[in-house]
PDB file of C-alpha atoms in Angstrom:
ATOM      1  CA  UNK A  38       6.520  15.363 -19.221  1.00 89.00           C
ATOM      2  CA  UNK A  39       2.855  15.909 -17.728  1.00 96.00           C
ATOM      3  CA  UNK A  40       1.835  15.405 -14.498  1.00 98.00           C
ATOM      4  CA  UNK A  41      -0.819  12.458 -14.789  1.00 98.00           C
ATOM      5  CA  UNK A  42      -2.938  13.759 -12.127  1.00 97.00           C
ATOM      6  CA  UNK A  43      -3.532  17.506 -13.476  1.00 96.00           C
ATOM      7  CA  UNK A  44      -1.621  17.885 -16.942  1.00 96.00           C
ATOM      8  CA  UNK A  45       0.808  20.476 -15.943  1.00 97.00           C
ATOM      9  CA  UNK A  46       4.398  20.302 -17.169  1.00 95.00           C
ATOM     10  CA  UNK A  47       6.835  18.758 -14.914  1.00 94.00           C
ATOM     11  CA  UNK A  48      10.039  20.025 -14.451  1.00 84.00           C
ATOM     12  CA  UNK A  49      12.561  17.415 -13.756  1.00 74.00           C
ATOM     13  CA  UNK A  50      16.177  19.404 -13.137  1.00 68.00           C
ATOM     14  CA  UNK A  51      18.736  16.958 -12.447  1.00 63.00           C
ATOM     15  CA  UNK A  52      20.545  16.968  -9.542  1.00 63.00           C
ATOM     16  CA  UNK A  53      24.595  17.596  -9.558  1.00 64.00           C
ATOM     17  CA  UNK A  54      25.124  14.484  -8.317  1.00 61.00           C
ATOM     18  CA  UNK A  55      22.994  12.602 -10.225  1.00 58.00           C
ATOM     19  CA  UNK A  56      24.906  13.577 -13.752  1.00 60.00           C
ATOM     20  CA  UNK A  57      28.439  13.334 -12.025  1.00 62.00           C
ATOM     21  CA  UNK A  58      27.784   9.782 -10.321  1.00 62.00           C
ATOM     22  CA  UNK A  59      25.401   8.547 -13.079  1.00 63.00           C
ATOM     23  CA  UNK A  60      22.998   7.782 -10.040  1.00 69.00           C
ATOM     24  CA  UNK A  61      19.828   5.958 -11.197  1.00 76.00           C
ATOM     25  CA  UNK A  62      17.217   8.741 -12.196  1.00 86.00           C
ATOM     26  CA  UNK A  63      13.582   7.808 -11.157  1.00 93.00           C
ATOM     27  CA  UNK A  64      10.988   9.018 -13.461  1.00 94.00           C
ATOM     28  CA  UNK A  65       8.287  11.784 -11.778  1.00 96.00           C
ATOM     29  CA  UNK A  66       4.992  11.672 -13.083  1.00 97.00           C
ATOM     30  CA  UNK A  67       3.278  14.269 -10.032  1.00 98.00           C
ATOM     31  CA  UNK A  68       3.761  18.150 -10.936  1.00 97.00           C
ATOM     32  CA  UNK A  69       5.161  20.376  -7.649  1.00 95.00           C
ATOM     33  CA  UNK A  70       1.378  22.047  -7.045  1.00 97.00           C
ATOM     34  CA  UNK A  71       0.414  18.613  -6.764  1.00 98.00           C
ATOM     35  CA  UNK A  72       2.426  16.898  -4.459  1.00 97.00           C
ATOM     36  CA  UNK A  73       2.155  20.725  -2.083  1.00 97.00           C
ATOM     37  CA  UNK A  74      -1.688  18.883  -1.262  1.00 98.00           C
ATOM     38  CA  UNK A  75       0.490  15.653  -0.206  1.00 98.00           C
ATOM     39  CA  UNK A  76       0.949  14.828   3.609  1.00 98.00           C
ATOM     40  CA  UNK A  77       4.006  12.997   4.155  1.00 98.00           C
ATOM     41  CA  UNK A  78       4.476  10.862   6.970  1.00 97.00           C
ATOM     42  CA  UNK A  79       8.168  10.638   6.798  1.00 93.00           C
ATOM     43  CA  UNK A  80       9.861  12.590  10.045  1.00 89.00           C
ATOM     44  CA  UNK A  81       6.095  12.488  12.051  1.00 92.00           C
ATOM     45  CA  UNK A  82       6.022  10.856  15.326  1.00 92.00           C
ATOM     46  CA  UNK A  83       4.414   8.025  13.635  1.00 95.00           C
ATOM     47  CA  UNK A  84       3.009   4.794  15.448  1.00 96.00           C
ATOM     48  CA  UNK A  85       5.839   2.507  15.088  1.00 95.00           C
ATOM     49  CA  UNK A  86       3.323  -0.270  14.129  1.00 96.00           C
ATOM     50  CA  UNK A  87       1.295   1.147  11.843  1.00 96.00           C
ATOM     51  CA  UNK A  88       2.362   4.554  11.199  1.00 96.00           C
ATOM     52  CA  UNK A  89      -0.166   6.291  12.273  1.00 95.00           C
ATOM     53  CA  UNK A  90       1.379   9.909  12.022  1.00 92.00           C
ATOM     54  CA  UNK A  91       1.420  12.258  14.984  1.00 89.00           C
ATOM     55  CA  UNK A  92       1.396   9.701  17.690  1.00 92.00           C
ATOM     56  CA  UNK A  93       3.443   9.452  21.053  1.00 86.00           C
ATOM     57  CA  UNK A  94       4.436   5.750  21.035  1.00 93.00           C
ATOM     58  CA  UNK A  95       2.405   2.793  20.224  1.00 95.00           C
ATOM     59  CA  UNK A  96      -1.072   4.101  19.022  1.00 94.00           C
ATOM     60  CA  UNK A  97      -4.370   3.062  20.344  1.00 92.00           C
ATOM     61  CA  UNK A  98      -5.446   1.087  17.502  1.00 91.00           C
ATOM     62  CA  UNK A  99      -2.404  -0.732  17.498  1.00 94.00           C
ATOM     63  CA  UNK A 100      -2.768  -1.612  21.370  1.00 94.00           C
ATOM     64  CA  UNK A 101      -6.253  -2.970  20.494  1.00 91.00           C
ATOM     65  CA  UNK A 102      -4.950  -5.286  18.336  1.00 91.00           C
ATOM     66  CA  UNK A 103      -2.486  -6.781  20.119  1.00 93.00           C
ATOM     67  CA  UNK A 104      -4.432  -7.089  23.576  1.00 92.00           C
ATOM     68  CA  UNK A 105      -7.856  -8.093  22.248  1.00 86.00           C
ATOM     69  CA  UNK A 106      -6.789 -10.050  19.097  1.00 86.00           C
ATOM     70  CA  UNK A 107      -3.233 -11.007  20.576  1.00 89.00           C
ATOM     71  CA  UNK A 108      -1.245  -9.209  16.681  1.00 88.00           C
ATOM     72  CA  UNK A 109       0.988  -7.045  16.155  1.00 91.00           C
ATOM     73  CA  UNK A 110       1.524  -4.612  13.556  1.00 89.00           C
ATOM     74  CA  UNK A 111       4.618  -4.063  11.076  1.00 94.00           C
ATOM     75  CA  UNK A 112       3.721  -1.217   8.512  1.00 97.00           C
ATOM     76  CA  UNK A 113       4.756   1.751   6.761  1.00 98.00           C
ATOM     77  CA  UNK A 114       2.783   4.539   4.326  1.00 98.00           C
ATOM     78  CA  UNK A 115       3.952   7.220   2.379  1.00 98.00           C
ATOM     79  CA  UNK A 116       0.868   9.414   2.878  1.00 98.00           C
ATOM     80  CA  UNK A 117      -1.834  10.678   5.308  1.00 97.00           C
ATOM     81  CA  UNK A 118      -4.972  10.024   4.035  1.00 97.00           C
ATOM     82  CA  UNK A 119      -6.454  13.232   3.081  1.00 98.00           C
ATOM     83  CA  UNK A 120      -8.795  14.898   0.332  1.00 98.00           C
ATOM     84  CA  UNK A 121      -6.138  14.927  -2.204  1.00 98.00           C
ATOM     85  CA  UNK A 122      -5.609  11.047  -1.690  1.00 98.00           C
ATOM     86  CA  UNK A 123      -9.492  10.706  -1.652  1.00 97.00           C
ATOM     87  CA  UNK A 124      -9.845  12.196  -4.664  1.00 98.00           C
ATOM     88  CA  UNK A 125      -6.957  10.436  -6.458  1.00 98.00           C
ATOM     89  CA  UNK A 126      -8.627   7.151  -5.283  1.00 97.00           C
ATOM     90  CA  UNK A 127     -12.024   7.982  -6.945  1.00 96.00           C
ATOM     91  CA  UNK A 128     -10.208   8.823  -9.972  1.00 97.00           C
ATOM     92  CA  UNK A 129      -7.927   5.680  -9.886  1.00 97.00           C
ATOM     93  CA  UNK A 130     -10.364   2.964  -8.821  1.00 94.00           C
ATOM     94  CA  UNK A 131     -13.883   4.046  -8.763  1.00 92.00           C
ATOM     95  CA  UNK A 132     -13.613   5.942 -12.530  1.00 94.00           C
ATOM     96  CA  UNK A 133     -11.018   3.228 -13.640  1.00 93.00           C
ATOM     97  CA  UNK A 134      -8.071   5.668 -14.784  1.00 95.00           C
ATOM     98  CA  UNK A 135      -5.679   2.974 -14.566  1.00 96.00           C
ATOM     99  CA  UNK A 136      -3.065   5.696 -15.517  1.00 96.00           C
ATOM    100  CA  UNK A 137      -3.011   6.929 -12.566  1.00 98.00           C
ATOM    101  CA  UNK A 138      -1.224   3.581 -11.076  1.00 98.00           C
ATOM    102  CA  UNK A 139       2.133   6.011 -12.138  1.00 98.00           C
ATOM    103  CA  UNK A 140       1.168   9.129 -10.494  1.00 98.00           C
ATOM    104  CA  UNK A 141       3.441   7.850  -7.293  1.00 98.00           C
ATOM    105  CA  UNK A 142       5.972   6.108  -8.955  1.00 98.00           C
ATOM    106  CA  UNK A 143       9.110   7.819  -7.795  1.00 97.00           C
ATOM    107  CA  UNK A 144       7.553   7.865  -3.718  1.00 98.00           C
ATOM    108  CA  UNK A 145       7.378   4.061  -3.562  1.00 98.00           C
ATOM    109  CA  UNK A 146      10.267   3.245  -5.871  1.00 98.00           C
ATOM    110  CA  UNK A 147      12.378   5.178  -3.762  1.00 97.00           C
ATOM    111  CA  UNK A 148      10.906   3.396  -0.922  1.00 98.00           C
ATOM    112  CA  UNK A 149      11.738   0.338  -2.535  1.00 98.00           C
ATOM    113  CA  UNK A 150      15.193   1.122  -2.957  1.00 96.00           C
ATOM    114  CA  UNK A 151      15.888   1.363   0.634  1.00 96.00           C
ATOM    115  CA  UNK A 152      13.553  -1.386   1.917  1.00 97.00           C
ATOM    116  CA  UNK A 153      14.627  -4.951   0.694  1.00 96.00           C
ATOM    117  CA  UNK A 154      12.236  -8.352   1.529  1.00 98.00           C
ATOM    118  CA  UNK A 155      12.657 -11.865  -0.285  1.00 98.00           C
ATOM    119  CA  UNK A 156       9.090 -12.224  -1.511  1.00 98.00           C
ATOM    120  CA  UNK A 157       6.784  -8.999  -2.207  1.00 98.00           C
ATOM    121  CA  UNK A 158       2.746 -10.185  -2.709  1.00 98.00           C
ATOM    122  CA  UNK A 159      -0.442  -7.449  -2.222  1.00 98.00           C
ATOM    123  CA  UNK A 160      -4.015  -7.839  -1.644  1.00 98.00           C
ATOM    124  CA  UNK A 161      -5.896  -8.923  -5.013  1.00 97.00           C
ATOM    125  CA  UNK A 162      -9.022  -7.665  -6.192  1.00 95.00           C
ATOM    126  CA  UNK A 163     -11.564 -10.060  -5.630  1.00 94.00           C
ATOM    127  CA  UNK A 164     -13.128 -11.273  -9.165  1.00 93.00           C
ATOM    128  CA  UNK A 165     -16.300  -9.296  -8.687  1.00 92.00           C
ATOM    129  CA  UNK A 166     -13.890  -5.804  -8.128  1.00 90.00           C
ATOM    130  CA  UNK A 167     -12.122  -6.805 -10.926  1.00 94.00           C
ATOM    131  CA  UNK A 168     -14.378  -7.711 -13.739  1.00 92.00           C
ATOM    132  CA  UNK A 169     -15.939  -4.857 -12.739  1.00 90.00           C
ATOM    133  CA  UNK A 170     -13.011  -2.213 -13.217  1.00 92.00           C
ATOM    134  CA  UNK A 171     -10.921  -4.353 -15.731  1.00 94.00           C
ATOM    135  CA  UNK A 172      -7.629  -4.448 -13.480  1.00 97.00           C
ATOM    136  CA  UNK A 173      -6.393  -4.872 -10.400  1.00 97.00           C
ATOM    137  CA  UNK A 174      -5.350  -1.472  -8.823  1.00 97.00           C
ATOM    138  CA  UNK A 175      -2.929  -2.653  -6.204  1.00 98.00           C
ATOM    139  CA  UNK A 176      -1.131  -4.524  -8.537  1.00 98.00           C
ATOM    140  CA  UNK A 177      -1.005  -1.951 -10.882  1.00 98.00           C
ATOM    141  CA  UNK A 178       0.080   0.859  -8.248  1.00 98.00           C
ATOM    142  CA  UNK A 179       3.134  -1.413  -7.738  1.00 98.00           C
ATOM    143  CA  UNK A 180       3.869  -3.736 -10.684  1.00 98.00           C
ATOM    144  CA  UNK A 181       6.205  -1.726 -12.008  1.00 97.00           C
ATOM    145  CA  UNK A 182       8.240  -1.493  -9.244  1.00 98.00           C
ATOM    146  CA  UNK A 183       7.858  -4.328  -7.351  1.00 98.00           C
ATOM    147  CA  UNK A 184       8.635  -7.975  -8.673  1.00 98.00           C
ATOM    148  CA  UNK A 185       5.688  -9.227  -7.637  1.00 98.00           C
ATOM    149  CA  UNK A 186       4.064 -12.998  -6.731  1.00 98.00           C
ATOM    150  CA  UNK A 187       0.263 -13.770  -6.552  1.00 98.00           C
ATOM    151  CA  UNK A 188      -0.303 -15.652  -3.394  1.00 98.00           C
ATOM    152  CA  UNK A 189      -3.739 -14.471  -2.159  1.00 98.00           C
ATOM    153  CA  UNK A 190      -7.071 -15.185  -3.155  1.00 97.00           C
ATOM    154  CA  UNK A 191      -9.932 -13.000  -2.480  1.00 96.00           C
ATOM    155  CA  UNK A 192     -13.683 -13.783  -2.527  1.00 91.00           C
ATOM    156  CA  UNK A 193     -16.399 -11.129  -2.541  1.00 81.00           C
ATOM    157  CA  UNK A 194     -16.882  -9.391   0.484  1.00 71.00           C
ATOM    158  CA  UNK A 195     -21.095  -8.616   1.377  1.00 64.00           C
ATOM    159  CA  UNK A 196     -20.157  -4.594   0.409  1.00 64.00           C
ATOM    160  CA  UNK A 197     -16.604  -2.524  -0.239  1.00 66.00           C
ATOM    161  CA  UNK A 198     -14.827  -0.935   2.693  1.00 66.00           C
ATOM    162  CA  UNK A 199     -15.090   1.828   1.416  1.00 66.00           C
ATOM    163  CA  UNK A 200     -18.811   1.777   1.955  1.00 69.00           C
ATOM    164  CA  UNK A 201     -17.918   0.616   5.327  1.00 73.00           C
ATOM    165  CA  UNK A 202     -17.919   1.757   8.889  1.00 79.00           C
ATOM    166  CA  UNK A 203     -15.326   1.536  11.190  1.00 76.00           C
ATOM    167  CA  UNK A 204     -16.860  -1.119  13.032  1.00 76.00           C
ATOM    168  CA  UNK A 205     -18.274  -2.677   9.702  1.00 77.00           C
ATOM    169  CA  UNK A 206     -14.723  -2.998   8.533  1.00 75.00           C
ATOM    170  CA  UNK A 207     -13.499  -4.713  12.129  1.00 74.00           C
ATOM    171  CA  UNK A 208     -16.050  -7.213  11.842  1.00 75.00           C
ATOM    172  CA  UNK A 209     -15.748  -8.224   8.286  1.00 79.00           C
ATOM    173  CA  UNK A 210     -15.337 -12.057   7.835  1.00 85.00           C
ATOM    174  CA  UNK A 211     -11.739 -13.324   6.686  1.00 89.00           C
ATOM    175  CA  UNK A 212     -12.115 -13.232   2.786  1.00 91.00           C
ATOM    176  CA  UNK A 213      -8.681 -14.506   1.816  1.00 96.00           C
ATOM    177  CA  UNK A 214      -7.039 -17.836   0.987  1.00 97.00           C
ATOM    178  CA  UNK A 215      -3.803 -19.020  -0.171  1.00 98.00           C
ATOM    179  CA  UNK A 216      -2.570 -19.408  -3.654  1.00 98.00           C
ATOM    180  CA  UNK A 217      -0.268 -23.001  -4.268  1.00 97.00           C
ATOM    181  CA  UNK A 218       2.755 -20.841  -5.054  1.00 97.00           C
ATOM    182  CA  UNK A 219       2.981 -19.783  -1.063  1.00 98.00           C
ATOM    183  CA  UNK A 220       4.593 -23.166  -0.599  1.00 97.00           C
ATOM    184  CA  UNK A 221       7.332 -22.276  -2.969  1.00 97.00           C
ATOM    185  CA  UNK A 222       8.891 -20.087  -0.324  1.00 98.00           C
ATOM    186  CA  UNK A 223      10.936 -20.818   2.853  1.00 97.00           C
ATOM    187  CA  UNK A 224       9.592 -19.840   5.806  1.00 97.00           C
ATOM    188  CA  UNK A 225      12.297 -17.433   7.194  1.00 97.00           C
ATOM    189  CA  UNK A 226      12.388 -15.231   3.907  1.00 98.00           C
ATOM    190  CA  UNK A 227      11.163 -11.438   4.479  1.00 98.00           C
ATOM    191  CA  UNK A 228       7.489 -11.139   3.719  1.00 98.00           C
ATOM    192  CA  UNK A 229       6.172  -8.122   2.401  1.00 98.00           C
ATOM    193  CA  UNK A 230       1.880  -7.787   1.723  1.00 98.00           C
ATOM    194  CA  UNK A 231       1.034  -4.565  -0.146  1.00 98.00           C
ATOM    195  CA  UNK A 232      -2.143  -2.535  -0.345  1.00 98.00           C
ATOM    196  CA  UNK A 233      -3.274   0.997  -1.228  1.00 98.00           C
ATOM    197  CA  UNK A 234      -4.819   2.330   1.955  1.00 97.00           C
ATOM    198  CA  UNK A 235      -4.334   1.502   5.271  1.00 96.00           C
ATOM    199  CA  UNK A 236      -7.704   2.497   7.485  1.00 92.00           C
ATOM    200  CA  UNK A 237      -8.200  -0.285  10.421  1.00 90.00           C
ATOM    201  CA  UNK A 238      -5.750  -3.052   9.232  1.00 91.00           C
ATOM    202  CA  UNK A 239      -8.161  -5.233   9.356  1.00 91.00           C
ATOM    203  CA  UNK A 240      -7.712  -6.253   5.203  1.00 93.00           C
ATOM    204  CA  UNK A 241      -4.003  -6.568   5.991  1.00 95.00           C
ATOM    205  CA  UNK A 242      -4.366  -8.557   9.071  1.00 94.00           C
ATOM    206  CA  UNK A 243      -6.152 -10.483   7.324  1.00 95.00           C
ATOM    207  CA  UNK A 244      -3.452 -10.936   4.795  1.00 97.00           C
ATOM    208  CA  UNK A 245      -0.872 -11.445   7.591  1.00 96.00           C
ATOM    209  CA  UNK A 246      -3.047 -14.308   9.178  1.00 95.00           C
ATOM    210  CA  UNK A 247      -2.593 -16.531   5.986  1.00 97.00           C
ATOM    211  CA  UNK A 248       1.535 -16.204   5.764  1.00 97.00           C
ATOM    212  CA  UNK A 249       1.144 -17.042   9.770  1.00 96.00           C
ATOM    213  CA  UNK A 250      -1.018 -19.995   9.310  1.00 96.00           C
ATOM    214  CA  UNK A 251       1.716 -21.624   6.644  1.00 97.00           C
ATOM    215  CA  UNK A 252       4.591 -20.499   9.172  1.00 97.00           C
ATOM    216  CA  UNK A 253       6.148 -17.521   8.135  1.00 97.00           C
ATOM    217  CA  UNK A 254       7.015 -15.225  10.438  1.00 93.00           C
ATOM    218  CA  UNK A 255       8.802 -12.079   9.642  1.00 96.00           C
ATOM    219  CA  UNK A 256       5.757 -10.523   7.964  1.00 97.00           C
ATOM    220  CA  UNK A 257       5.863  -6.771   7.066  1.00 98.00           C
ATOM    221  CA  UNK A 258       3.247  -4.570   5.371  1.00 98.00           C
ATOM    222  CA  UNK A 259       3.345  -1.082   3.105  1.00 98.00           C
ATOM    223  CA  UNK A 260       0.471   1.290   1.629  1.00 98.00           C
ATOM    224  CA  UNK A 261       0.673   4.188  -0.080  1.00 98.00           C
ATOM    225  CA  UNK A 262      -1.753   6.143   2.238  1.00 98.00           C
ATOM    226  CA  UNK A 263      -2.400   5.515   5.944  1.00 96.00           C
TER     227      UNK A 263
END
């Protein structure tokens, strides 16, 4: 096998364990001298709201959100933002190599494994983002690996966020709405709202507000890159 993001061979030795207790093998599609440029969070001091890595306690941007805008944060990444993750993101959504949706697959289906909710939904590509690449990347990123149900709607925002300021990106309007289907669940089930990248929370917030305003409360949230 290849690594998807730089063609390399990938080794994949199997563990002991794995061929005496027929344990469930999880494909790898990232070579070794890729994943070296990888920043973990696992094991960093992180926020305990957001993940943030390296931070004593509840981080600054967390406490900003809960005193001036009265939320709280529930979230977990995989990865510090960082050039590698930049440039995998220009690869993967601005160049549309919807391959690349695979490159993680084994971080987040491990994740997966040990993190269980009742109802799994993301952020959708709004239909400008969308016509324009030809798929959805957060879906794809997790589709795969996640049993996944379409409850958001998102409208066009005035510009990305990636083309966004910080302050840009906390004063963007509320561009989501609810699908039917959100009235299919009960209100005590575990939430959990995927995206790809976590910078300010405010997209996810944003997410979080809708499951609030229909009831539910135990809302989580996970991106691959914080």
């Amino acid at each position: 096998m290849k690594c998807l993001n730089c063609g390399a061979e990938i080794n994949n030795n199997l563990k002991i364990s794995e061929i005496l207790f027929l344990k469930e093998i999880i494909p790898n599609y990232i070579c070794n001298l890729c994943r070296q440029q990888l920043s973990p969070l696992a094991n960093r001091h992180n926020c305990p709201r957001c993940f943030k890595p390296d931070s004593e306690g509840i981080c600054s941007d967390c406490l900003i959100w809960e005193q001036k805008y009265g939320k709280t944060n529930y979230h977990q990444a995989l990865f510090e933002y960082n050039q590698f993750i930049h440039s995998y993101f220009k690869l993967y959504k601005r160049y549309g190599d919807v391959l690349l949706a695979k490159l993680f697959y084994q971080d987040i289906k491990s994740w997966s494994l040990n993190n269980h909710f009742d109802v799994v939904t993301y952020v959708p590509a709004s239909q400008g983002h969308f016509k324009e690449r030809g798929f959805d990347p957060v879906y794809e990123l997790y589709a795969d690996i996640f049993d996944l149900k379409k409850l958001l709607f998102k409208i066009d925002a005035d510009k990305p966020q990636a083309q966004k300021n910080r302050l840009e990106r906390m004063q963007t309007p509320q561009t989501f709405s609810a699908l039917p289907g959100i009235n299919n669940f009960q209100k005590n089930q575990r939430i959990l709202i995927l995206d790809d990248i976590y910078t300010t929370g405010r997209t996810l917030m944003y997410a979080h507000d809708i499951f609030l305003s229909y009831g539910f409360k135990n809302i989580c949230t996970f991106s691959l890159s914080r």
